[in-house]
Amino acid sequence: MGAEVAVLAVGAGISAYSQYEQGRLQARAARQDAKFKRAQAKEMRERMYLEELNLKEQGEEFKASQTAAYAAGGVELGTGATLIALEDTNAKIAKKITDMKRDTMFRANQLEMGASISMQQSGQYAQAGTLGATGTLLQAGATAVSKSSTN
């Protein structure tokens, strides 16, 4: 009888430890996932600012070449269709930058939300592991008491 209870206790201990460790490892993986998603969001925002500078620079170069082409053709720059064309170029550049920033911020915010969810899951995994381990130990204790009272 004593050997049977000892084996039951050892088995329950191993099972409980396994459940606890599984919850702990899943929680750790979820925290790592959250950290990775936050890093991705940060990098995405940093690249957005670099892309904005790049688009502004490209826009300025295009406007300069457009202005040079008008001037070389003898077109007056400050009036009429020429002015409208230059203003249209400015508007297109601004829209492209705005669209890129909106899209990037949306994706970065999605990553941040995913990171928050991963952190919530981390706590849930840890709790589930602890509860599973506790349940296993309680069940083993109840079985040991039952076995000892029947003998």
PDB file of N, CA, C and O in Angstrom, residues 7-48:
ATOM      1  N   VAL A   7       4.291   5.742  -5.422  1.00  0.00           N
ATOM      2  CA  VAL A   7       4.302   5.812  -6.890  1.00  0.00           C
ATOM      3  C   VAL A   7       3.273   6.828  -7.361  1.00  0.00           C
ATOM      4  O   VAL A   7       3.544   7.619  -8.276  1.00  0.00           O
ATOM      5  N   LEU A   8       2.112   6.839  -6.745  1.00  0.00           N
ATOM      6  CA  LEU A   8       1.064   7.800  -7.090  1.00  0.00           C
ATOM      7  C   LEU A   8       1.564   9.232  -6.848  1.00  0.00           C
ATOM      8  O   LEU A   8       1.378  10.117  -7.679  1.00  0.00           O
ATOM      9  N   ALA A   9       2.237   9.452  -5.728  1.00  0.00           N
ATOM     10  CA  ALA A   9       2.738  10.781  -5.393  1.00  0.00           C
ATOM     11  C   ALA A   9       3.821  11.228  -6.373  1.00  0.00           C
ATOM     12  O   ALA A   9       3.827  12.376  -6.828  1.00  0.00           O
ATOM     13  N   VAL A  10       4.733  10.320  -6.715  1.00  0.00           N
ATOM     14  CA  VAL A  10       5.794  10.661  -7.668  1.00  0.00           C
ATOM     15  C   VAL A  10       5.191  10.966  -9.040  1.00  0.00           C
ATOM     16  O   VAL A  10       5.543  11.960  -9.684  1.00  0.00           O
ATOM     17  N   GLY A  11       4.285  10.134  -9.493  1.00  0.00           N
ATOM     18  CA  GLY A  11       3.634  10.360 -10.789  1.00  0.00           C
ATOM     19  C   GLY A  11       2.877  11.673 -10.813  1.00  0.00           C
ATOM     20  O   GLY A  11       2.947  12.430 -11.786  1.00  0.00           O
ATOM     21  N   ALA A  12       2.176  11.966  -9.736  1.00  0.00           N
ATOM     22  CA  ALA A  12       1.430  13.228  -9.657  1.00  0.00           C
ATOM     23  C   ALA A  12       2.388  14.411  -9.652  1.00  0.00           C
ATOM     24  O   ALA A  12       2.136  15.437 -10.298  1.00  0.00           O
ATOM     25  N   GLY A  13       3.496  14.268  -8.947  1.00  0.00           N
ATOM     26  CA  GLY A  13       4.485  15.345  -8.904  1.00  0.00           C
ATOM     27  C   GLY A  13       5.073  15.621 -10.275  1.00  0.00           C
ATOM     28  O   GLY A  13       5.216  16.783 -10.681  1.00  0.00           O
ATOM     29  N   ILE A  14       5.404  14.568 -10.993  1.00  0.00           N
ATOM     30  CA  ILE A  14       5.960  14.725 -12.335  1.00  0.00           C
ATOM     31  C   ILE A  14       4.935  15.363 -13.266  1.00  0.00           C
ATOM     32  O   ILE A  14       5.243  16.291 -14.021  1.00  0.00           O
ATOM     33  N   SER A  15       3.702  14.872 -13.190  1.00  0.00           N
ATOM     34  CA  SER A  15       2.647  15.414 -14.041  1.00  0.00           C
ATOM     35  C   SER A  15       2.374  16.880 -13.703  1.00  0.00           C
ATOM     36  O   SER A  15       2.231  17.723 -14.608  1.00  0.00           O
ATOM     37  N   ALA A  16       2.319  17.198 -12.413  1.00  0.00           N
ATOM     38  CA  ALA A  16       2.061  18.581 -12.002  1.00  0.00           C
ATOM     39  C   ALA A  16       3.194  19.497 -12.459  1.00  0.00           C
ATOM     40  O   ALA A  16       2.955  20.596 -12.964  1.00  0.00           O
ATOM     41  N   TYR A  17       4.429  19.048 -12.293  1.00  0.00           N
ATOM     42  CA  TYR A  17       5.572  19.861 -12.717  1.00  0.00           C
ATOM     43  C   TYR A  17       5.538  20.077 -14.223  1.00  0.00           C
ATOM     44  O   TYR A  17       5.798  21.181 -14.710  1.00  0.00           O
ATOM     45  N   SER A  18       5.186  19.037 -14.954  1.00  0.00           N
ATOM     46  CA  SER A  18       5.097  19.139 -16.411  1.00  0.00           C
ATOM     47  C   SER A  18       4.047  20.169 -16.823  1.00  0.00           C
ATOM     48  O   SER A  18       4.285  20.994 -17.713  1.00  0.00           O
ATOM     49  N   GLN A  19       2.891  20.132 -16.173  1.00  0.00           N
ATOM     50  CA  GLN A  19       1.836  21.090 -16.499  1.00  0.00           C
ATOM     51  C   GLN A  19       2.264  22.517 -16.155  1.00  0.00           C
ATOM     52  O   GLN A  19       2.024  23.452 -16.916  1.00  0.00           O
ATOM     53  N   TYR A  20       2.899  22.658 -15.006  1.00  0.00           N
ATOM     54  CA  TYR A  20       3.370  23.982 -14.586  1.00  0.00           C
ATOM     55  C   TYR A  20       4.397  24.515 -15.583  1.00  0.00           C
ATOM     56  O   TYR A  20       4.320  25.670 -16.011  1.00  0.00           O
ATOM     57  N   GLU A  21       5.364  23.693 -15.953  1.00  0.00           N
ATOM     58  CA  GLU A  21       6.409  24.107 -16.889  1.00  0.00           C
ATOM     59  C   GLU A  21       5.836  24.425 -18.267  1.00  0.00           C
ATOM     60  O   GLU A  21       6.268  25.379 -18.921  1.00  0.00           O
ATOM     61  N   GLN A  22       4.870  23.628 -18.706  1.00  0.00           N
ATOM     62  CA  GLN A  22       4.252  23.886 -20.004  1.00  0.00           C
ATOM     63  C   GLN A  22       3.589  25.266 -20.009  1.00  0.00           C
ATOM     64  O   GLN A  22       3.755  26.042 -20.949  1.00  0.00           O
ATOM     65  N   GLY A  23       2.866  25.581 -18.947  1.00  0.00           N
ATOM     66  CA  GLY A  23       2.247  26.903 -18.848  1.00  0.00           C
ATOM     67  C   GLY A  23       3.278  28.014 -18.807  1.00  0.00           C
ATOM     68  O   GLY A  23       3.122  29.058 -19.448  1.00  0.00           O
ATOM     69  N   ARG A  24       4.362  27.783 -18.068  1.00  0.00           N
ATOM     70  CA  ARG A  24       5.425  28.778 -17.963  1.00  0.00           C
ATOM     71  C   ARG A  24       6.103  29.012 -19.310  1.00  0.00           C
ATOM     72  O   ARG A  24       6.362  30.147 -19.704  1.00  0.00           O
ATOM     73  N   LEU A  25       6.362  27.933 -20.041  1.00  0.00           N
ATOM     74  CA  LEU A  25       7.015  28.055 -21.351  1.00  0.00           C
ATOM     75  C   LEU A  25       6.098  28.718 -22.380  1.00  0.00           C
ATOM     76  O   LEU A  25       6.549  29.521 -23.200  1.00  0.00           O
ATOM     77  N   GLN A  26       4.820  28.373 -22.339  1.00  0.00           N
ATOM     78  CA  GLN A  26       3.874  29.022 -23.252  1.00  0.00           C
ATOM     79  C   GLN A  26       3.765  30.511 -22.933  1.00  0.00           C
ATOM     80  O   GLN A  26       3.686  31.347 -23.839  1.00  0.00           O
ATOM     81  N   ALA A  27       3.775  30.843 -21.646  1.00  0.00           N
ATOM     82  CA  ALA A  27       3.715  32.252 -21.248  1.00  0.00           C
ATOM     83  C   ALA A  27       4.960  32.986 -21.732  1.00  0.00           C
ATOM     84  O   ALA A  27       4.874  34.111 -22.245  1.00  0.00           O
ATOM     85  N   ARG A  28       6.099  32.354 -21.592  1.00  0.00           N
ATOM     86  CA  ARG A  28       7.349  32.971 -22.049  1.00  0.00           C
ATOM     87  C   ARG A  28       7.324  33.190 -23.563  1.00  0.00           C
ATOM     88  O   ARG A  28       7.733  34.249 -24.059  1.00  0.00           O
ATOM     89  N   ALA A  29       6.836  32.196 -24.299  1.00  0.00           N
ATOM     90  CA  ALA A  29       6.749  32.329 -25.757  1.00  0.00           C
ATOM     91  C   ALA A  29       5.810  33.468 -26.145  1.00  0.00           C
ATOM     92  O   ALA A  29       6.093  34.233 -27.076  1.00  0.00           O
ATOM     93  N   ALA A  30       4.707  33.614 -25.425  1.00  0.00           N
ATOM     94  CA  ALA A  30       3.766  34.699 -25.721  1.00  0.00           C
ATOM     95  C   ALA A  30       4.407  36.059 -25.423  1.00  0.00           C
ATOM     96  O   ALA A  30       4.208  37.022 -26.176  1.00  0.00           O
ATOM     97  N   ARG A  31       5.184  36.150 -24.336  1.00  0.00           N
ATOM     98  CA  ARG A  31       5.873  37.415 -24.035  1.00  0.00           C
ATOM     99  C   ARG A  31       6.915  37.726 -25.109  1.00  0.00           C
ATOM    100  O   ARG A  31       7.067  38.885 -25.512  1.00  0.00           O
ATOM    101  N   GLN A  32       7.617  36.716 -25.580  1.00  0.00           N
ATOM    102  CA  GLN A  32       8.601  36.921 -26.657  1.00  0.00           C
ATOM    103  C   GLN A  32       7.897  37.397 -27.924  1.00  0.00           C
ATOM    104  O   GLN A  32       8.401  38.270 -28.637  1.00  0.00           O
ATOM    105  N   ASP A  33       6.747  36.802 -28.214  1.00  0.00           N
ATOM    106  CA  ASP A  33       5.970  37.198 -29.390  1.00  0.00           C
ATOM    107  C   ASP A  33       5.550  38.665 -29.277  1.00  0.00           C
ATOM    108  O   ASP A  33       5.652  39.420 -30.245  1.00  0.00           O
ATOM    109  N   ALA A  34       5.104  39.056 -28.086  1.00  0.00           N
ATOM    110  CA  ALA A  34       4.705  40.451 -27.872  1.00  0.00           C
ATOM    111  C   ALA A  34       5.895  41.387 -28.069  1.00  0.00           C
ATOM    112  O   ALA A  34       5.776  42.435 -28.716  1.00  0.00           O
ATOM    113  N   LYS A  35       7.033  40.996 -27.549  1.00  0.00           N
ATOM    114  CA  LYS A  35       8.250  41.818 -27.687  1.00  0.00           C
ATOM    115  C   LYS A  35       8.627  41.961 -29.164  1.00  0.00           C
ATOM    116  O   LYS A  35       8.968  43.056 -29.630  1.00  0.00           O
ATOM    117  N   PHE A  36       8.539  40.865 -29.901  1.00  0.00           N
ATOM    118  CA  PHE A  36       8.862  40.884 -31.323  1.00  0.00           C
ATOM    119  C   PHE A  36       7.899  41.788 -32.091  1.00  0.00           C
ATOM    120  O   PHE A  36       8.320  42.586 -32.938  1.00  0.00           O
ATOM    121  N   LYS A  37       6.612  41.688 -31.787  1.00  0.00           N
ATOM    122  CA  LYS A  37       5.621  42.515 -32.483  1.00  0.00           C
ATOM    123  C   LYS A  37       5.841  44.000 -32.193  1.00  0.00           C
ATOM    124  O   LYS A  37       5.714  44.843 -33.088  1.00  0.00           O
ATOM    125  N   ARG A  38       6.176  44.321 -30.954  1.00  0.00           N
ATOM    126  CA  ARG A  38       6.439  45.724 -30.617  1.00  0.00           C
ATOM    127  C   ARG A  38       7.679  46.240 -31.346  1.00  0.00           C
ATOM    128  O   ARG A  38       7.708  47.384 -31.804  1.00  0.00           O
ATOM    129  N   ALA A  39       8.688  45.388 -31.441  1.00  0.00           N
ATOM    130  CA  ALA A  39       9.905  45.784 -32.171  1.00  0.00           C
ATOM    131  C   ALA A  39       9.590  46.000 -33.648  1.00  0.00           C
ATOM    132  O   ALA A  39      10.097  46.948 -34.263  1.00  0.00           O
ATOM    133  N   GLN A  40       8.744  45.129 -34.211  1.00  0.00           N
ATOM    134  CA  GLN A  40       8.350  45.299 -35.615  1.00  0.00           C
ATOM    135  C   GLN A  40       7.610  46.617 -35.814  1.00  0.00           C
ATOM    136  O   GLN A  40       7.841  47.319 -36.797  1.00  0.00           O
ATOM    137  N   ALA A  41       6.700  46.929 -34.895  1.00  0.00           N
ATOM    138  CA  ALA A  41       5.929  48.168 -35.009  1.00  0.00           C
ATOM    139  C   ALA A  41       6.853  49.380 -34.928  1.00  0.00           C
ATOM    140  O   ALA A  41       6.713  50.339 -35.700  1.00  0.00           O
ATOM    141  N   LYS A  42       7.822  49.338 -34.017  1.00  0.00           N
ATOM    142  CA  LYS A  42       8.762  50.445 -33.876  1.00  0.00           C
ATOM    143  C   LYS A  42       9.591  50.611 -35.152  1.00  0.00           C
ATOM    144  O   LYS A  42       9.762  51.727 -35.652  1.00  0.00           O
ATOM    145  N   GLU A  43      10.089  49.499 -35.667  1.00  0.00           N
ATOM    146  CA  GLU A  43      10.885  49.557 -36.900  1.00  0.00           C
ATOM    147  C   GLU A  43      10.049  50.073 -38.064  1.00  0.00           C
ATOM    148  O   GLU A  43      10.522  50.865 -38.884  1.00  0.00           O
ATOM    149  N   MET A  44       8.799  49.660 -38.125  1.00  0.00           N
ATOM    150  CA  MET A  44       7.912  50.098 -39.198  1.00  0.00           C
ATOM    151  C   MET A  44       7.720  51.615 -39.150  1.00  0.00           C
ATOM    152  O   MET A  44       7.771  52.288 -40.181  1.00  0.00           O
ATOM    153  N   ARG A  45       7.545  52.136 -37.941  1.00  0.00           N
ATOM    154  CA  ARG A  45       7.376  53.594 -37.803  1.00  0.00           C
ATOM    155  C   ARG A  45       8.661  54.334 -38.181  1.00  0.00           C
ATOM    156  O   ARG A  45       8.608  55.392 -38.807  1.00  0.00           O
ATOM    157  N   GLU A  46       9.801  53.787 -37.780  1.00  0.00           N
ATOM    158  CA  GLU A  46      11.073  54.431 -38.132  1.00  0.00           C
ATOM    159  C   GLU A  46      11.285  54.438 -39.643  1.00  0.00           C
ATOM    160  O   GLU A  46      11.725  55.439 -40.208  1.00  0.00           O
ATOM    161  N   ARG A  47      10.949  53.323 -40.289  1.00  0.00           N
ATOM    162  CA  ARG A  47      11.078  53.276 -41.750  1.00  0.00           C
ATOM    163  C   ARG A  47      10.103  54.237 -42.407  1.00  0.00           C
ATOM    164  O   ARG A  47      10.387  54.797 -43.465  1.00  0.00           O
ATOM    165  N   MET A  48       8.949  54.439 -41.785  1.00  0.00           N
ATOM    166  CA  MET A  48       7.960  55.367 -42.334  1.00  0.00           C
ATOM    167  C   MET A  48       8.544  56.782 -42.405  1.00  0.00           C
ATOM    168  O   MET A  48       8.392  57.466 -43.416  1.00  0.00           O
TER     169      MET A  48
END
